[in-house]
XYZ file of C-alpha atoms in Angstrom:
331
model
C 112.365 115.913 139.543
C 115.184 114.062 137.791
C 117.272 116.018 135.315
C 116.737 115.317 131.623
C 118.866 115.574 128.497
C 116.967 118.754 127.642
C 117.981 120.295 130.963
C 121.626 119.651 130.137
C 121.230 120.872 126.540
C 119.596 124.103 127.729
C 122.276 124.677 130.345
C 125.191 124.167 127.942
C 123.514 125.642 124.856
C 123.868 122.655 122.551
C 121.441 120.263 120.835
C 119.790 117.257 122.475
C 121.545 115.002 119.970
C 124.955 116.353 120.961
C 124.255 115.804 124.663
C 123.028 112.267 124.017
C 126.051 111.336 121.915
C 128.553 112.775 124.400
C 126.961 110.985 127.362
C 126.867 107.746 125.362
C 130.569 108.091 124.518
C 130.014 108.324 120.752
C 133.606 108.553 119.465
C 132.477 109.511 115.940
C 131.024 112.819 117.182
C 133.035 115.874 116.169
C 132.790 118.181 119.177
C 135.413 120.248 120.963
C 136.912 119.030 124.223
C 135.675 122.152 125.986
C 132.072 121.541 124.913
C 132.335 117.873 125.805
C 133.607 118.738 129.297
C 130.876 121.354 129.811
C 128.263 118.698 129.020
C 129.820 116.264 131.486
C 130.068 118.962 134.150
C 126.429 119.967 133.626
C 125.298 116.347 133.872
C 127.149 115.988 137.159
C 125.875 119.289 138.540
C 122.277 118.382 137.670
C 122.727 114.858 139.103
C 121.714 113.385 135.752
C 121.526 109.591 135.551
C 120.743 107.517 132.485
C 117.327 105.939 132.406
C 116.732 102.212 132.592
C 116.822 101.828 128.857
C 120.485 102.777 128.873
C 121.598 101.046 132.071
C 119.781 97.770 131.535
C 121.827 95.736 129.064
C 118.819 93.553 128.226
C 116.578 96.493 127.290
C 115.373 96.771 123.690
C 117.362 99.141 121.513
C 115.478 101.715 119.473
C 116.048 101.639 115.706
C 114.630 104.235 113.314
C 114.059 103.491 109.614
C 114.199 106.777 107.721
C 112.561 106.187 104.341
C 113.051 108.905 101.722
C 109.714 108.000 100.105
C 106.322 108.875 101.526
C 104.190 105.947 102.660
C 102.023 106.316 99.524
C 105.053 106.380 97.217
C 106.464 103.318 98.931
C 103.252 101.390 98.253
C 103.764 102.101 94.552
C 107.417 101.011 94.643
C 107.771 97.517 96.051
C 111.567 97.825 95.896
C 111.792 100.174 98.864
C 108.941 98.467 100.685
C 110.810 95.169 100.488
C 114.000 96.757 101.857
C 112.029 98.152 104.793
C 110.426 94.774 105.455
C 113.870 93.173 105.507
C 115.019 95.729 108.091
C 111.935 95.241 110.238
C 112.169 91.453 110.186
C 115.847 91.310 111.106
C 115.354 94.090 113.643
C 112.506 92.280 115.368
C 114.490 89.032 115.326
C 117.212 90.859 117.256
C 114.896 92.562 119.759
C 115.006 96.077 118.312
C 112.119 98.457 118.816
C 111.674 99.613 115.216
C 110.124 102.972 114.269
C 109.201 103.931 110.681
C 109.780 107.495 109.547
C 108.530 108.260 106.038
C 109.545 110.970 103.556
C 112.658 111.826 105.496
C 110.696 113.535 108.296
C 113.778 114.076 110.419
C 111.854 116.122 112.971
C 110.478 112.799 114.195
C 113.977 111.712 115.202
C 115.378 112.379 118.653
C 118.289 111.472 120.902
C 116.495 108.422 122.274
C 117.215 106.398 119.125
C 120.186 104.065 119.386
C 120.620 103.688 115.620
C 119.249 104.902 112.301
C 118.991 103.102 108.958
C 118.405 105.564 106.109
C 116.778 104.067 103.007
C 116.928 105.910 99.691
C 118.873 108.933 98.496
C 120.049 111.804 100.712
C 121.776 115.130 100.116
C 124.871 116.199 102.044
C 122.861 118.434 104.439
C 120.457 115.568 105.117
C 123.352 113.197 105.799
C 124.795 115.666 108.316
C 121.409 116.042 109.986
C 121.067 112.276 110.323
C 124.607 111.960 111.659
C 123.775 114.503 114.362
C 121.200 112.074 115.774
C 123.532 109.117 116.212
C 126.881 107.791 115.090
C 125.220 104.415 114.530
C 124.014 105.313 111.043
C 123.701 103.002 108.032
C 122.604 103.922 104.495
C 120.810 101.516 102.174
C 120.718 102.094 98.387
C 122.870 105.190 98.856
C 126.648 104.924 98.818
C 127.838 107.187 101.650
C 131.023 105.203 102.263
C 133.310 108.045 101.120
C 131.551 110.315 103.615
C 132.450 107.875 106.398
C 129.187 105.965 106.837
C 128.275 102.286 106.550
C 126.468 101.596 103.275
C 124.592 98.689 101.680
C 124.345 98.927 97.899
C 123.737 96.863 94.762
C 126.331 96.362 92.033
C 124.420 98.232 89.308
C 127.321 98.335 86.858
C 127.876 94.572 86.790
C 124.121 93.915 86.642
C 123.691 96.229 83.659
C 126.706 94.715 81.906
C 125.072 91.299 82.264
C 121.826 92.533 80.680
C 123.663 94.032 77.703
C 125.684 90.839 77.336
C 122.461 88.779 77.505
C 121.130 90.583 74.421
C 124.519 90.730 72.717
C 124.960 86.969 72.867
C 121.589 86.609 71.127
C 122.650 88.877 68.292
C 120.651 91.887 69.537
C 122.787 95.008 69.313
C 120.202 97.781 68.952
C 119.266 98.234 72.606
C 117.430 101.165 74.132
C 117.028 102.210 77.741
C 114.254 103.811 79.751
C 115.739 105.066 82.986
C 114.855 107.427 85.798
C 115.979 110.634 87.455
C 114.795 112.184 90.697
C 115.806 114.574 93.460
C 116.334 114.220 97.176
C 113.412 115.395 99.295
C 115.117 118.707 100.047
C 115.619 119.291 96.284
C 119.336 119.907 96.803
C 120.653 116.899 94.880
C 119.663 115.394 91.539
C 120.177 111.635 91.752
C 121.734 110.117 88.627
C 120.526 106.625 87.693
C 123.587 104.386 88.023
C 121.893 101.855 85.738
C 122.023 104.446 82.980
C 125.729 105.031 83.604
C 126.383 101.291 83.547
C 124.327 100.830 80.373
C 126.144 103.622 78.557
C 129.536 102.219 79.575
C 128.587 98.697 78.447
C 127.269 99.894 75.078
C 130.150 102.292 74.423
C 132.595 99.464 75.102
C 130.909 97.614 72.249
C 130.733 100.684 70.020
C 126.939 100.546 70.006
C 125.673 103.350 72.250
C 122.929 105.409 70.580
C 121.806 108.568 72.432
C 118.564 108.573 70.444
C 117.659 105.262 72.121
C 117.848 106.821 75.621
C 114.638 107.975 77.354
C 114.491 109.486 80.847
C 111.438 109.264 83.110
C 110.716 109.253 86.832
C 110.462 105.565 87.838
C 106.647 105.411 87.723
C 104.440 103.213 85.560
C 102.910 106.279 83.929
C 106.373 107.553 83.057
C 107.326 104.183 81.576
C 104.239 104.329 79.356
C 104.978 107.898 78.229
C 108.653 107.242 77.518
C 107.917 104.126 75.462
C 105.202 106.013 73.586
C 107.746 108.753 72.899
C 110.186 106.141 71.601
C 107.519 104.688 69.307
C 106.508 108.120 67.991
C 110.026 109.467 67.431
C 111.830 106.358 66.206
C 109.173 104.658 64.103
C 110.721 101.740 62.204
C 114.023 102.419 63.978
C 112.551 101.373 67.338
C 115.187 99.166 69.011
C 114.752 95.413 69.147
C 115.265 95.453 72.915
C 114.877 97.804 75.867
C 116.472 97.756 79.294
C 114.119 99.464 81.779
C 115.299 100.781 85.153
C 112.559 99.307 87.372
C 109.470 97.115 87.272
C 106.784 99.862 87.387
C 108.395 101.628 84.413
C 108.745 98.329 82.573
C 105.067 97.527 83.148
C 104.130 100.937 81.745
C 106.436 100.465 78.747
C 104.883 97.063 78.072
C 101.419 98.607 78.157
C 102.455 101.235 75.592
C 103.845 98.616 73.233
C 100.647 96.593 73.485
C 98.503 99.702 72.928
C 100.383 100.277 69.680
C 100.068 96.686 68.504
C 103.804 95.993 68.907
C 104.371 92.383 69.924
C 106.504 91.480 72.923
C 108.881 89.689 72.667
C 108.553 89.073 68.913
C 109.237 92.684 67.859
C 110.556 94.250 71.074
C 112.093 92.490 74.061
C 112.053 94.048 77.553
C 114.457 93.406 80.428
C 113.495 95.048 83.725
C 115.321 95.688 86.994
C 114.517 94.790 90.648
C 112.341 91.703 90.018
C 109.571 92.607 92.449
C 106.302 90.663 92.400
C 105.031 93.115 89.765
C 107.318 91.454 87.208
C 105.144 88.325 87.283
C 101.772 90.116 87.441
C 101.961 91.503 83.888
C 101.661 89.703 80.551
C 104.003 88.651 79.229
C 105.923 88.237 82.457
C 109.015 90.425 82.658
C 112.584 89.218 82.529
C 114.323 91.111 85.300
C 117.522 91.632 87.248
C 116.828 90.146 90.663
C 117.891 92.338 93.594
C 117.693 90.693 97.011
C 116.068 93.692 98.679
C 115.171 91.912 101.902
C 118.801 90.861 102.270
C 119.810 94.498 101.773
C 117.613 95.433 104.730
C 118.824 92.552 106.882
C 122.450 93.398 106.095
C 121.883 96.973 107.263
C 120.665 95.676 110.629
C 123.729 93.444 110.875
C 125.916 96.523 110.388
C 123.978 98.352 113.107
C 124.501 95.474 115.537
C 128.234 95.374 114.900
C 128.386 99.143 115.478
C 126.556 98.784 118.766
C 129.035 96.129 119.896
C 132.086 98.286 119.263
C 133.040 98.199 115.574
C 134.589 101.505 114.487
C 135.775 100.736 110.932
C 133.382 101.946 108.236
C 132.053 99.196 105.965
C 130.448 99.105 102.521
C 128.561 95.948 101.549
C 127.862 95.519 97.838
C 125.400 92.764 96.949
C 125.385 90.802 93.724
C 122.365 90.323 91.438
C 121.222 87.645 89.018
C 119.254 87.618 85.776
C 115.818 86.010 85.751
C 114.630 85.188 82.224
C 110.900 85.255 81.514
C 108.557 85.604 78.555
C 109.304 89.277 77.771
C 112.671 88.297 76.261
C 112.311 84.661 75.271
């Protein structure tokens, strides 16, 4: 029987991922020369030979999409679904065998994957665990550039500045925000909403930031409804003329709360959302929104994977621009 990676791992006393990365000459792997040589010696002693997938240059490469959301959560958040679809489309176009892994189930990963694209937010231990699988690792919507990994992100600060400026140019200076906060799946890192940071910076620059106009939810429609209801109940006649809302589900919930309280949109309150998924046009009035090219984010991640597989060693961060789409919720 032919020797396997597990046989080598058991003989040397290291992980399957470490054996795979050493035998595939992964230069980004941090492993001692002695351990590396023991793996090579064990492979030779066991007469290990790479399978056809590795020796046949025309074979399909295996790409794993690690999604930090569960499949059910993803269905409720078209933002991450669209990123995944962009990855899958570009991956299939380039002959990758694509595997979906939901809710960061890293136990489903193994040394047979040639590359991993991680979508969402990840703690430092999770990043290290992913890096142990393969050096061909790209993060989407999570800036891991400083940690040494390719990253595809959106320019949240510039996008938020544009929204504030949109209202400012129309004489609207009392602007509130409904934003989100969440934790990584291992509960080791609280993820700060960069839209909130950008909004605060833009408003403080204009001397108009009001902490009482800030409401924090959890990115769901129900949370958007509850936070807008809280704003209505606590602020009364001081309810801002405009709200920036961190994503489309929250904005749809906020819109529903305003309508339930007989507050006209956009006559009394204007709403500007973020992401511009199809949900933005399914509600009434349709939502003005910051358009994020999520499918391009996914496709760009695959492009980074391909350049890694063809020898690139320099870490790259790709930051994509956004644009404002004006609809009835602000006109």
